[in-house]
């Protein structure tokens, strides 16, 4: 079922890792009724800038941001634009890369109660110096949290942008045709235990489950 | 889907139970012989597996993966003999390496029977990888280590056969429905599907258990 998210665009940050590609998805709400191309361009540039100055500092140097795809979810005929990044932007951590299914979940707080209403960002390309057995180190977790909180600020500062948001594609088990979205107030973590993303491994299933988000 | 005990005639399960980075992880396999297992026969079977681990298998896993118990159970009836054996000295792995990768990183080895279909193949998800097991590309294991692992598992198959046990695959379901009796199929050997790392999320502390 098609779902529309008024004023919101999806930005998919795509990375290469040895033998596989992975992605992180963010959603951004504009202040106008729908997205203009120039505004998508500006937000895409803000993501690139944030990666260069901040995000890459905590990502292994075998990981490269190679493309960002922006899609206006306001209507079925909304803009969609692919931004190749050439040359790709590398992570900046010179440590031993861990397998791609090893990740750490950062929770996006929207200051609203309810199951399944917060978003999560699964951090890419962790290295050995950031983890200890099954845990991420407290220092690494705090640096990643700070980096994502910086992203909230950086995206919010772009002209015609309202905020980084979390859309609620499923409410009470139902997929509404028009989706509401909540501002991301801050990022945090529930615990220091690492998380798993099996689909990030080479040749593991990447199919979408029935009824997944658009 | 709840179900009662599913018998498998003349078959015993062997569970190798590890303490691993703060969690309990295990591998299970099945063997068969010509008659139901007695407790004495289970103990003998356990001894065979214990010796194989001590002399062969432990070299593949990190010191952080410690074999603590071997549980054997005859699968003929719900009341058949079982033994839960705690190793007097829990056995660490001896694979040298500076860094144990998180517990959700695993590698699967396929148990084949020469027959097609999901009921006729098994898998073992290795417990206890460290950095030395991985290839330069972190998403793959090294070919040398993988080859050694498969060789050691095939040694187990031979050792068990010499002791009168046939390693095999047990199927409890077919077409999405539980069988009334489990189906045992003799294994022809262990093999590699590829060198890609696999994932076992529930081997992380508090994840999905």
mmCIF file of C-alpha atoms in Angstrom:
data_model
loop_
_atom_site.group_PDB
_atom_site.id
_atom_site.type_symbol
_atom_site.label_atom_id
_atom_site.label_comp_id
_atom_site.label_asym_id
_atom_site.label_seq_id
_atom_site.Cartn_x
_atom_site.Cartn_y
_atom_site.Cartn_z
ATOM 1 C CA UNK A 1 0.000 0.000 0.000
ATOM 2 C CA UNK A 2 1.296 3.419 -0.879
ATOM 3 C CA UNK A 3 1.753 5.744 2.029
ATOM 4 C CA UNK A 4 2.355 9.458 1.846
ATOM 5 C CA UNK A 5 4.223 11.521 4.404
ATOM 6 C CA UNK A 6 3.372 15.228 4.101
ATOM 7 C CA UNK A 7 6.390 17.537 3.824
ATOM 8 C CA UNK A 8 8.825 14.706 4.462
ATOM 9 C CA UNK A 9 11.666 13.432 2.297
ATOM 10 C CA UNK A 10 13.667 10.278 2.785
ATOM 11 C CA UNK A 11 17.450 10.418 2.513
ATOM 12 C CA UNK A 12 19.206 7.123 2.045
ATOM 13 C CA UNK A 13 22.927 7.203 2.802
ATOM 14 C CA UNK A 14 24.550 4.303 0.969
ATOM 15 C CA UNK A 15 27.896 2.862 1.947
ATOM 16 C CA UNK A 16 30.199 0.247 0.525
ATOM 17 C CA UNK A 17 31.918 -2.288 2.746
ATOM 18 C CA UNK A 18 34.120 -5.154 1.535
ATOM 19 C CA UNK A 19 31.832 -7.359 -0.524
ATOM 20 C CA UNK A 20 28.588 -5.622 0.335
ATOM 21 C CA UNK A 21 26.640 -2.381 0.426
ATOM 22 C CA UNK A 22 24.647 -1.063 3.349
ATOM 23 C CA UNK A 23 22.507 1.996 4.046
ATOM 24 C CA UNK A 24 21.153 4.275 6.720
ATOM 25 C CA UNK A 25 17.851 6.048 6.157
ATOM 26 C CA UNK A 26 16.909 9.411 7.594
ATOM 27 C CA UNK A 27 13.738 11.458 7.153
ATOM 28 C CA UNK A 28 13.585 15.236 7.014
ATOM 29 C CA UNK A 29 10.551 17.548 7.095
ATOM 30 C CA UNK A 30 10.508 20.813 5.166
ATOM 31 C CA UNK A 31 8.689 24.016 6.053
ATOM 32 C CA UNK A 32 6.926 24.241 2.703
ATOM 33 C CA UNK A 33 4.112 22.032 1.418
ATOM 34 C CA UNK A 34 6.398 19.893 -0.720
ATOM 35 C CA UNK A 35 10.068 19.657 -1.548
ATOM 36 C CA UNK A 36 11.769 21.819 -4.151
ATOM 37 C CA UNK A 37 14.802 20.343 -5.865
ATOM 38 C CA UNK A 38 17.048 23.069 -4.525
ATOM 39 C CA UNK A 39 15.991 22.191 -0.997
ATOM 40 C CA UNK A 40 16.726 18.493 -1.519
ATOM 41 C CA UNK A 41 20.138 19.549 -2.848
ATOM 42 C CA UNK A 42 20.811 21.590 0.254
ATOM 43 C CA UNK A 43 19.898 18.783 2.639
ATOM 44 C CA UNK A 44 21.946 16.272 0.667
ATOM 45 C CA UNK A 45 24.934 18.606 0.934
ATOM 46 C CA UNK A 46 24.350 18.903 4.661
ATOM 47 C CA UNK A 47 24.485 15.107 5.011
ATOM 48 C CA UNK A 48 27.723 15.005 3.023
ATOM 49 C CA UNK A 49 29.236 17.778 5.122
ATOM 50 C CA UNK A 50 28.173 16.088 8.335
ATOM 51 C CA UNK A 51 29.686 12.805 7.199
ATOM 52 C CA UNK A 52 32.944 14.493 6.266
ATOM 53 C CA UNK A 53 33.401 16.456 9.453
ATOM 54 C CA UNK A 54 31.661 14.311 12.028
ATOM 55 C CA UNK A 55 30.206 10.914 11.091
ATOM 56 C CA UNK A 56 33.311 9.597 9.361
ATOM 57 C CA UNK A 57 35.376 10.065 12.529
ATOM 58 C CA UNK A 58 33.704 6.994 14.041
ATOM 59 C CA UNK A 59 33.514 4.806 10.945
ATOM 60 C CA UNK A 60 36.198 2.381 9.785
ATOM 61 C CA UNK A 61 38.255 3.496 6.790
ATOM 62 C CA UNK A 62 37.129 0.500 4.706
ATOM 63 C CA UNK A 63 33.666 2.026 4.582
ATOM 64 C CA UNK A 64 32.799 4.581 1.890
ATOM 65 C CA UNK A 65 29.756 6.804 1.496
ATOM 66 C CA UNK A 66 29.180 6.523 -2.251
ATOM 67 C CA UNK A 67 25.650 7.748 -2.861
ATOM 68 C CA UNK A 68 22.743 9.562 -1.294
ATOM 69 C CA UNK A 69 19.236 9.115 -2.637
ATOM 70 C CA UNK A 70 16.561 11.665 -1.793
ATOM 71 C CA UNK A 71 12.846 10.956 -2.249
ATOM 72 C CA UNK A 72 10.027 13.376 -1.536
ATOM 73 C CA UNK A 73 7.333 11.306 0.180
ATOM 74 C CA UNK A 74 4.717 14.064 -0.044
ATOM 75 C CA UNK A 75 3.054 12.568 -3.097
ATOM 76 C CA UNK A 76 3.397 9.587 -5.401
ATOM 77 C CA UNK A 77 4.829 11.934 -8.020
ATOM 78 C CA UNK A 78 7.267 13.605 -5.633
ATOM 79 C CA UNK A 79 10.843 14.335 -6.598
ATOM 80 C CA UNK A 80 13.447 11.636 -6.421
ATOM 81 C CA UNK A 81 17.079 12.424 -6.942
ATOM 82 C CA UNK A 82 20.224 10.333 -6.793
ATOM 83 C CA UNK A 83 23.444 12.038 -5.722
ATOM 84 C CA UNK A 84 26.546 10.056 -6.639
ATOM 85 C CA UNK A 85 29.485 10.964 -4.414
ATOM 86 C CA UNK A 86 32.626 10.924 -6.466
ATOM 87 C CA UNK A 87 35.108 10.195 -5.099
ATOM 88 C CA UNK A 88 33.328 8.341 -2.312
ATOM 89 C CA UNK A 89 33.903 9.659 1.195
ATOM 90 C CA UNK A 90 35.841 7.270 3.404
ATOM 91 C CA UNK A 91 35.465 6.619 7.089
ATOM 92 C CA UNK A 92 38.291 7.936 9.182
ATOM 93 C CA UNK A 93 38.982 5.221 11.748
ATOM 94 C CA UNK A 94 42.102 3.205 11.167
ATOM 95 C CA UNK A 95 41.191 0.070 13.123
ATOM 96 C CA UNK A 96 40.351 -3.530 12.292
ATOM 97 C CA UNK A 97 36.978 -3.648 10.583
ATOM 98 C CA UNK A 98 34.431 -6.009 12.140
ATOM 99 C CA UNK A 99 31.993 -8.050 10.029
ATOM 100 C CA UNK A 100 29.122 -6.016 8.660
ATOM 101 C CA UNK A 101 26.446 -7.626 10.827
ATOM 102 C CA UNK A 102 28.072 -6.130 13.918
ATOM 103 C CA UNK A 103 26.417 -2.811 14.627
ATOM 104 C CA UNK A 104 25.173 -0.597 17.419
ATOM 105 C CA UNK A 105 21.637 0.767 17.612
ATOM 106 C CA UNK A 106 21.185 4.435 18.458
ATOM 107 C CA UNK A 107 17.651 5.312 19.450
ATOM 108 C CA UNK A 108 16.041 8.482 18.176
ATOM 109 C CA UNK A 109 14.070 10.052 20.978
ATOM 110 C CA UNK A 110 10.894 11.825 19.898
ATOM 111 C CA UNK A 111 9.687 12.537 23.432
ATOM 112 C CA UNK A 112 6.523 10.569 22.859
ATOM 113 C CA UNK A 113 5.603 7.338 24.587
ATOM 114 C CA UNK A 114 4.443 4.242 22.770
ATOM 115 C CA UNK A 115 5.870 1.074 21.394
ATOM 116 C CA UNK A 116 7.571 1.305 18.063
ATOM 117 C CA UNK A 117 7.344 5.054 17.793
ATOM 118 C CA UNK A 118 11.030 5.837 18.145
ATOM 119 C CA UNK A 119 13.418 5.371 15.280
ATOM 120 C CA UNK A 120 16.787 3.693 15.297
ATOM 121 C CA UNK A 121 19.993 4.203 13.427
ATOM 122 C CA UNK A 122 22.250 1.177 13.122
ATOM 123 C CA UNK A 123 25.766 2.590 13.026
ATOM 124 C CA UNK A 124 27.887 1.267 10.164
ATOM 125 C CA UNK A 125 31.421 -0.143 10.018
ATOM 126 C CA UNK A 126 32.515 -0.589 13.610
ATOM 127 C CA UNK A 127 36.122 -1.527 14.283
ATOM 128 C CA UNK A 128 37.845 -3.549 16.967
ATOM 129 C CA UNK A 129 38.918 -0.565 19.042
ATOM 130 C CA UNK A 130 35.280 0.465 19.497
ATOM 131 C CA UNK A 131 34.097 -2.786 21.048
ATOM 132 C CA UNK A 132 34.941 -5.106 23.901
ATOM 133 C CA UNK A 133 33.566 -8.624 23.544
ATOM 134 C CA UNK A 134 29.811 -8.161 23.100
ATOM 135 C CA UNK A 135 29.692 -4.502 24.069
ATOM 136 C CA UNK A 136 30.547 -1.237 22.458
ATOM 137 C CA UNK A 137 32.806 0.793 24.694
ATOM 138 C CA UNK A 138 31.128 3.613 26.564
ATOM 139 C CA UNK A 139 33.460 6.120 24.971
ATOM 140 C CA UNK A 140 32.636 4.970 21.440
ATOM 141 C CA UNK A 141 28.901 4.954 22.167
ATOM 142 C CA UNK A 142 29.035 8.497 23.507
ATOM 143 C CA UNK A 143 30.979 9.755 20.500
ATOM 144 C CA UNK A 144 28.457 8.222 18.105
ATOM 145 C CA UNK A 145 25.601 9.715 20.109
ATOM 146 C CA UNK A 146 27.217 13.129 19.944
ATOM 147 C CA UNK A 147 27.753 12.743 16.203
ATOM 148 C CA UNK A 148 24.075 11.974 15.629
ATOM 149 C CA UNK A 149 22.982 14.818 17.859
ATOM 150 C CA UNK A 150 25.170 17.056 15.716
ATOM 151 C CA UNK A 151 23.308 15.747 12.670
ATOM 152 C CA UNK A 152 20.008 16.873 14.204
ATOM 153 C CA UNK A 153 21.426 20.367 14.552
ATOM 154 C CA UNK A 154 23.071 20.424 11.127
ATOM 155 C CA UNK A 155 19.963 19.293 9.258
ATOM 156 C CA UNK A 156 17.731 21.609 11.255
ATOM 157 C CA UNK A 157 19.893 24.544 10.222
ATOM 158 C CA UNK A 158 19.332 24.037 6.483
ATOM 159 C CA UNK A 159 17.119 26.642 4.797
ATOM 160 C CA UNK A 160 13.471 25.567 4.468
ATOM 161 C CA UNK A 161 14.034 22.567 6.704
ATOM 162 C CA UNK A 162 11.908 22.030 9.775
ATOM 163 C CA UNK A 163 13.571 19.024 11.424
ATOM 164 C CA UNK A 164 14.931 15.533 11.248
ATOM 165 C CA UNK A 165 11.867 13.365 11.906
ATOM 166 C CA UNK A 166 10.659 9.814 12.504
ATOM 167 C CA UNK A 167 7.607 8.885 10.379
ATOM 168 C CA UNK A 168 5.102 6.475 11.907
ATOM 169 C CA UNK A 169 4.336 4.112 9.048
ATOM 170 C CA UNK A 170 2.477 1.687 11.299
ATOM 171 C CA UNK A 171 0.083 2.879 13.994
ATOM 172 C CA UNK A 172 -1.722 0.326 16.145
ATOM 173 C CA UNK A 173 -0.832 -2.379 13.661
ATOM 174 C CA UNK A 174 -2.398 -0.460 10.771
ATOM 175 C CA UNK A 175 -0.696 1.352 7.904
ATOM 176 C CA UNK A 176 -2.415 4.708 7.521
ATOM 177 C CA UNK A 177 -2.500 6.198 3.999
ATOM 178 C CA UNK A 178 -1.205 9.491 5.367
ATOM 179 C CA UNK A 179 1.682 9.147 7.766
ATOM 180 C CA UNK A 180 2.471 11.468 10.638
ATOM 181 C CA UNK A 181 6.025 12.202 11.722
ATOM 182 C CA UNK A 182 7.617 13.365 14.969
ATOM 183 C CA UNK A 183 10.672 15.540 15.424
ATOM 184 C CA UNK A 184 13.824 13.803 16.611
ATOM 185 C CA UNK A 185 14.751 15.507 19.862
ATOM 186 C CA UNK A 186 17.943 13.631 20.553
ATOM 187 C CA UNK A 187 19.749 10.340 20.087
ATOM 188 C CA UNK A 188 20.563 7.904 22.866
ATOM 189 C CA UNK A 189 21.115 4.243 23.549
ATOM 190 C CA UNK A 190 19.356 1.639 25.669
ATOM 191 C CA UNK A 191 22.452 -0.314 26.629
ATOM 192 C CA UNK A 192 25.973 -0.977 25.419
ATOM 193 C CA UNK A 193 25.306 -4.420 23.975
ATOM 194 C CA UNK A 194 26.067 -4.636 20.279
ATOM 195 C CA UNK A 195 23.314 -5.306 17.781
ATOM 196 C CA UNK A 196 22.997 -7.454 14.711
ATOM 197 C CA UNK A 197 22.079 -6.663 11.103
ATOM 198 C CA UNK A 198 22.263 -9.942 9.229
ATOM 199 C CA UNK A 199 21.186 -8.443 5.917
ATOM 200 C CA UNK A 200 24.337 -6.346 5.827
ATOM 201 C CA UNK A 201 26.456 -9.446 5.225
ATOM 202 C CA UNK A 202 27.366 -10.413 1.647
ATOM 203 C CA UNK A 203 24.860 -12.704 -0.042
ATOM 204 C CA UNK A 204 22.431 -12.683 2.844
ATOM 205 C CA UNK A 205 18.818 -12.024 2.068
ATOM 206 C CA UNK A 206 17.948 -8.422 1.500
ATOM 207 C CA UNK A 207 14.327 -8.971 0.478
ATOM 208 C CA UNK A 208 11.720 -6.749 2.031
ATOM 209 C CA UNK A 209 9.102 -8.293 4.245
ATOM 210 C CA UNK A 210 5.533 -8.047 2.993
ATOM 211 C CA UNK A 211 4.071 -4.686 3.874
ATOM 212 C CA UNK A 212 7.361 -2.976 4.598
ATOM 213 C CA UNK A 213 7.684 0.758 4.430
ATOM 214 C CA UNK A 214 7.865 2.400 0.990
ATOM 215 C CA UNK B 1 3.338 -23.901 17.197
ATOM 216 C CA UNK B 2 3.305 -26.053 20.345
ATOM 217 C CA UNK B 3 3.951 -29.734 19.976
ATOM 218 C CA UNK B 4 4.677 -32.703 22.179
ATOM 219 C CA UNK B 5 7.742 -34.883 22.168
ATOM 220 C CA UNK B 6 8.593 -36.154 18.695
ATOM 221 C CA UNK B 7 10.330 -39.541 18.831
ATOM 222 C CA UNK B 8 13.187 -40.502 16.549
ATOM 223 C CA UNK B 9 13.947 -44.190 16.673
ATOM 224 C CA UNK B 10 17.444 -45.339 17.667
ATOM 225 C CA UNK B 11 18.732 -41.768 17.617
ATOM 226 C CA UNK B 12 20.571 -39.705 20.211
ATOM 227 C CA UNK B 13 21.120 -35.959 20.262
ATOM 228 C CA UNK B 14 24.426 -34.510 21.370
ATOM 229 C CA UNK B 15 24.512 -30.933 22.614
ATOM 230 C CA UNK B 16 27.849 -29.225 23.020
ATOM 231 C CA UNK B 17 27.220 -26.369 25.407
ATOM 232 C CA UNK B 18 29.602 -23.448 25.683
ATOM 233 C CA UNK B 19 30.064 -20.473 27.905
ATOM 234 C CA UNK B 20 30.780 -17.699 25.444
ATOM 235 C CA UNK B 21 31.206 -14.006 26.187
ATOM 236 C CA UNK B 22 28.710 -14.095 29.021
ATOM 237 C CA UNK B 23 26.059 -16.165 27.310
ATOM 238 C CA UNK B 24 25.327 -19.861 26.841
ATOM 239 C CA UNK B 25 25.615 -21.085 23.259
ATOM 240 C CA UNK B 26 25.321 -24.560 21.904
ATOM 241 C CA UNK B 27 25.666 -26.800 18.879
ATOM 242 C CA UNK B 28 23.499 -29.886 18.422
ATOM 243 C CA UNK B 29 23.933 -32.921 16.220
ATOM 244 C CA UNK B 30 22.335 -36.345 15.935
ATOM 245 C CA UNK B 31 23.626 -39.875 15.695
ATOM 246 C CA UNK B 32 21.940 -43.214 15.132
ATOM 247 C CA UNK B 33 22.713 -46.861 15.675
ATOM 248 C CA UNK B 34 20.796 -50.118 15.352
ATOM 249 C CA UNK B 35 18.948 -50.014 18.684
ATOM 250 C CA UNK B 36 17.809 -47.496 21.304
ATOM 251 C CA UNK B 37 20.611 -45.848 23.262
ATOM 252 C CA UNK B 38 21.121 -46.925 26.849
ATOM 253 C CA UNK B 39 22.636 -44.617 29.441
ATOM 254 C CA UNK B 40 25.953 -46.464 29.230
ATOM 255 C CA UNK B 41 25.965 -46.033 25.475
ATOM 256 C CA UNK B 42 25.190 -42.330 25.820
ATOM 257 C CA UNK B 43 28.121 -42.002 28.204
ATOM 258 C CA UNK B 44 30.362 -43.769 25.728
ATOM 259 C CA UNK B 45 29.121 -41.482 22.973
ATOM 260 C CA UNK B 46 29.803 -38.453 25.136
ATOM 261 C CA UNK B 47 33.317 -39.722 25.769
ATOM 262 C CA UNK B 48 33.941 -39.977 22.045
ATOM 263 C CA UNK B 49 32.775 -36.418 21.464
ATOM 264 C CA UNK B 50 34.701 -35.125 24.474
ATOM 265 C CA UNK B 51 37.919 -36.682 23.218
ATOM 266 C CA UNK B 52 37.360 -35.298 19.732
ATOM 267 C CA UNK B 53 36.910 -31.808 21.159
ATOM 268 C CA UNK B 54 40.002 -32.129 23.300
ATOM 269 C CA UNK B 55 42.268 -33.457 20.579
ATOM 270 C CA UNK B 56 40.864 -31.764 17.500
ATOM 271 C CA UNK B 57 37.978 -29.355 17.635
ATOM 272 C CA UNK B 58 39.132 -26.920 20.333
ATOM 273 C CA UNK B 59 41.922 -25.620 18.123
ATOM 274 C CA UNK B 60 39.385 -23.782 15.988
ATOM 275 C CA UNK B 61 37.785 -21.636 18.675
ATOM 276 C CA UNK B 62 38.909 -18.715 20.789
ATOM 277 C CA UNK B 63 39.813 -19.084 24.447
ATOM 278 C CA UNK B 64 36.680 -17.085 25.223
ATOM 279 C CA UNK B 65 34.528 -20.001 24.064
ATOM 280 C CA UNK B 66 34.624 -22.611 26.804
ATOM 281 C CA UNK B 67 33.019 -26.022 26.448
ATOM 282 C CA UNK B 68 31.293 -26.572 29.774
ATOM 283 C CA UNK B 69 28.809 -29.397 29.215
ATOM 284 C CA UNK B 70 27.936 -32.213 26.851
ATOM 285 C CA UNK B 71 24.311 -33.253 27.029
ATOM 286 C CA UNK B 72 23.214 -36.464 25.355
ATOM 287 C CA UNK B 73 19.695 -37.744 25.086
ATOM 288 C CA UNK B 74 18.109 -40.799 23.502
ATOM 289 C CA UNK B 75 15.248 -39.637 21.300
ATOM 290 C CA UNK B 76 13.131 -42.797 21.264
ATOM 291 C CA UNK B 77 10.623 -41.699 23.892
ATOM 292 C CA UNK B 78 10.166 -38.749 26.224
ATOM 293 C CA UNK B 79 11.348 -40.982 29.056
ATOM 294 C CA UNK B 80 14.443 -42.344 27.325
ATOM 295 C CA UNK B 81 17.846 -42.027 29.005
ATOM 296 C CA UNK B 82 19.694 -38.730 29.055
ATOM 297 C CA UNK B 83 22.950 -37.496 30.502
ATOM 298 C CA UNK B 84 23.935 -33.923 31.302
ATOM 299 C CA UNK B 85 27.680 -34.079 31.737
ATOM 300 C CA UNK B 86 29.621 -31.143 33.113
ATOM 301 C CA UNK B 87 33.266 -31.207 32.161
ATOM 302 C CA UNK B 88 35.364 -31.455 35.341
ATOM 303 C CA UNK B 89 37.602 -28.836 33.803
ATOM 304 C CA UNK B 90 35.733 -26.636 31.344
ATOM 305 C CA UNK B 91 37.741 -26.515 28.133
ATOM 306 C CA UNK B 92 38.720 -23.261 26.491
ATOM 307 C CA UNK B 93 39.474 -23.023 22.821
ATOM 308 C CA UNK B 94 43.116 -22.797 21.855
ATOM 309 C CA UNK B 95 42.908 -20.672 18.714
ATOM 310 C CA UNK B 96 45.382 -17.849 19.155
ATOM 311 C CA UNK B 97 44.181 -14.392 18.323
ATOM 312 C CA UNK B 98 44.202 -10.967 19.802
ATOM 313 C CA UNK B 99 40.533 -10.191 19.619
ATOM 314 C CA UNK B 100 37.330 -12.236 19.916
ATOM 315 C CA UNK B 101 34.677 -10.919 17.571
ATOM 316 C CA UNK B 102 31.180 -10.337 19.023
ATOM 317 C CA UNK B 103 29.008 -13.386 19.569
ATOM 318 C CA UNK B 104 26.601 -12.681 16.729
ATOM 319 C CA UNK B 105 29.402 -13.279 14.247
ATOM 320 C CA UNK B 106 29.315 -16.907 13.219
ATOM 321 C CA UNK B 107 30.081 -19.144 10.291
ATOM 322 C CA UNK B 108 27.817 -21.927 9.096
ATOM 323 C CA UNK B 109 28.993 -25.300 7.871
ATOM 324 C CA UNK B 110 26.598 -27.484 5.954
ATOM 325 C CA UNK B 111 25.835 -31.125 6.810
ATOM 326 C CA UNK B 112 24.784 -32.875 3.635
ATOM 327 C CA UNK B 113 23.035 -36.186 3.048
ATOM 328 C CA UNK B 114 23.067 -36.540 -0.719
ATOM 329 C CA UNK B 115 19.361 -35.765 -0.827
ATOM 330 C CA UNK B 116 17.712 -32.488 -1.812
ATOM 331 C CA UNK B 117 15.257 -30.553 0.334
ATOM 332 C CA UNK B 118 15.174 -28.809 3.665
ATOM 333 C CA UNK B 119 14.490 -32.002 5.594
ATOM 334 C CA UNK B 120 17.749 -33.469 4.393
ATOM 335 C CA UNK B 121 20.421 -30.968 5.261
ATOM 336 C CA UNK B 122 21.714 -29.549 8.490
ATOM 337 C CA UNK B 123 23.917 -26.683 9.584
ATOM 338 C CA UNK B 124 26.302 -25.966 12.390
ATOM 339 C CA UNK B 125 26.868 -22.361 13.405
ATOM 340 C CA UNK B 126 30.399 -22.165 14.700
ATOM 341 C CA UNK B 127 30.959 -20.727 18.173
ATOM 342 C CA UNK B 128 34.072 -18.742 19.030
ATOM 343 C CA UNK B 129 35.535 -16.809 16.123
ATOM 344 C CA UNK B 130 38.377 -14.413 16.663
ATOM 345 C CA UNK B 131 40.181 -12.046 14.306
ATOM 346 C CA UNK B 132 42.593 -14.751 13.193
ATOM 347 C CA UNK B 133 39.682 -16.713 11.707
ATOM 348 C CA UNK B 134 38.711 -13.848 9.432
ATOM 349 C CA UNK B 135 40.047 -13.034 6.009
ATOM 350 C CA UNK B 136 41.507 -9.665 5.174
ATOM 351 C CA UNK B 137 37.993 -8.723 4.128
ATOM 352 C CA UNK B 138 36.211 -8.771 7.452
ATOM 353 C CA UNK B 139 33.019 -10.190 5.979
ATOM 354 C CA UNK B 140 34.622 -13.504 5.152
ATOM 355 C CA UNK B 141 36.466 -16.177 7.083
ATOM 356 C CA UNK B 142 39.914 -17.240 5.960
ATOM 357 C CA UNK B 143 39.953 -20.161 3.579
ATOM 358 C CA UNK B 144 42.601 -21.962 5.641
ATOM 359 C CA UNK B 145 40.575 -21.763 8.832
ATOM 360 C CA UNK B 146 37.329 -22.787 7.089
ATOM 361 C CA UNK B 147 39.028 -25.750 5.461
ATOM 362 C CA UNK B 148 40.403 -26.838 8.817
ATOM 363 C CA UNK B 149 36.974 -26.563 10.440
ATOM 364 C CA UNK B 150 35.325 -28.681 7.775
ATOM 365 C CA UNK B 151 38.152 -31.205 7.999
ATOM 366 C CA UNK B 152 37.754 -31.460 11.751
ATOM 367 C CA UNK B 153 34.009 -31.969 11.461
ATOM 368 C CA UNK B 154 34.557 -34.714 8.940
ATOM 369 C CA UNK B 155 36.995 -36.235 11.406
ATOM 370 C CA UNK B 156 34.123 -36.266 13.909
ATOM 371 C CA UNK B 157 31.990 -38.109 11.384
ATOM 372 C CA UNK B 158 34.723 -40.731 11.008
ATOM 373 C CA UNK B 159 35.407 -41.020 14.729
ATOM 374 C CA UNK B 160 31.721 -41.508 15.433
ATOM 375 C CA UNK B 161 31.440 -44.109 12.688
ATOM 376 C CA UNK B 162 34.380 -46.017 14.154
ATOM 377 C CA UNK B 163 32.556 -46.081 17.483
ATOM 378 C CA UNK B 164 29.379 -47.390 15.886
ATOM 379 C CA UNK B 165 27.438 -44.122 15.568
ATOM 380 C CA UNK B 166 26.097 -42.776 12.291
ATOM 381 C CA UNK B 167 25.991 -38.983 12.060
ATOM 382 C CA UNK B 168 22.886 -37.635 10.370
ATOM 383 C CA UNK B 169 20.223 -35.001 9.943
ATOM 384 C CA UNK B 170 16.929 -35.190 11.830
ATOM 385 C CA UNK B 171 13.845 -33.554 10.385
ATOM 386 C CA UNK B 172 10.973 -32.733 12.725
ATOM 387 C CA UNK B 173 8.783 -30.930 10.192
ATOM 388 C CA UNK B 174 7.635 -31.291 6.632
ATOM 389 C CA UNK B 175 5.508 -28.865 4.658
ATOM 390 C CA UNK B 176 5.270 -26.627 7.715
ATOM 391 C CA UNK B 177 3.708 -29.398 9.818
ATOM 392 C CA UNK B 178 5.378 -31.349 12.605
ATOM 393 C CA UNK B 179 5.966 -35.001 11.879
ATOM 394 C CA UNK B 180 4.575 -37.633 14.240
ATOM 395 C CA UNK B 181 8.004 -39.304 14.151
ATOM 396 C CA UNK B 182 11.260 -37.565 13.367
ATOM 397 C CA UNK B 183 13.043 -38.578 10.195
ATOM 398 C CA UNK B 184 16.731 -39.449 10.425
ATOM 399 C CA UNK B 185 18.867 -39.343 7.279
ATOM 400 C CA UNK B 186 22.493 -40.460 7.237
ATOM 401 C CA UNK B 187 24.951 -37.645 6.527
ATOM 402 C CA UNK B 188 27.545 -38.037 3.820
ATOM 403 C CA UNK B 189 29.765 -35.224 5.082
ATOM 404 C CA UNK B 190 30.264 -31.616 6.076
ATOM 405 C CA UNK B 191 30.876 -28.998 3.409
ATOM 406 C CA UNK B 192 31.334 -25.288 2.770
ATOM 407 C CA UNK B 193 28.680 -23.241 1.034
ATOM 408 C CA UNK B 194 30.870 -20.127 0.875
ATOM 409 C CA UNK B 195 33.291 -18.162 3.024
ATOM 410 C CA UNK B 196 30.888 -15.418 4.019
ATOM 411 C CA UNK B 197 30.412 -14.748 7.703
ATOM 412 C CA UNK B 198 26.972 -15.604 9.090
ATOM 413 C CA UNK B 199 24.885 -14.077 11.816
ATOM 414 C CA UNK B 200 23.385 -15.421 15.050
ATOM 415 C CA UNK B 201 21.725 -12.459 16.705
ATOM 416 C CA UNK B 202 20.573 -14.408 19.758
ATOM 417 C CA UNK B 203 24.149 -15.090 20.749
ATOM 418 C CA UNK B 204 24.359 -11.484 21.883
ATOM 419 C CA UNK B 205 23.524 -10.843 25.513
ATOM 420 C CA UNK B 206 19.799 -10.282 25.967
ATOM 421 C CA UNK B 207 18.976 -10.339 22.283
ATOM 422 C CA UNK B 208 15.931 -12.385 21.390
ATOM 423 C CA UNK B 209 16.113 -15.019 24.108
#
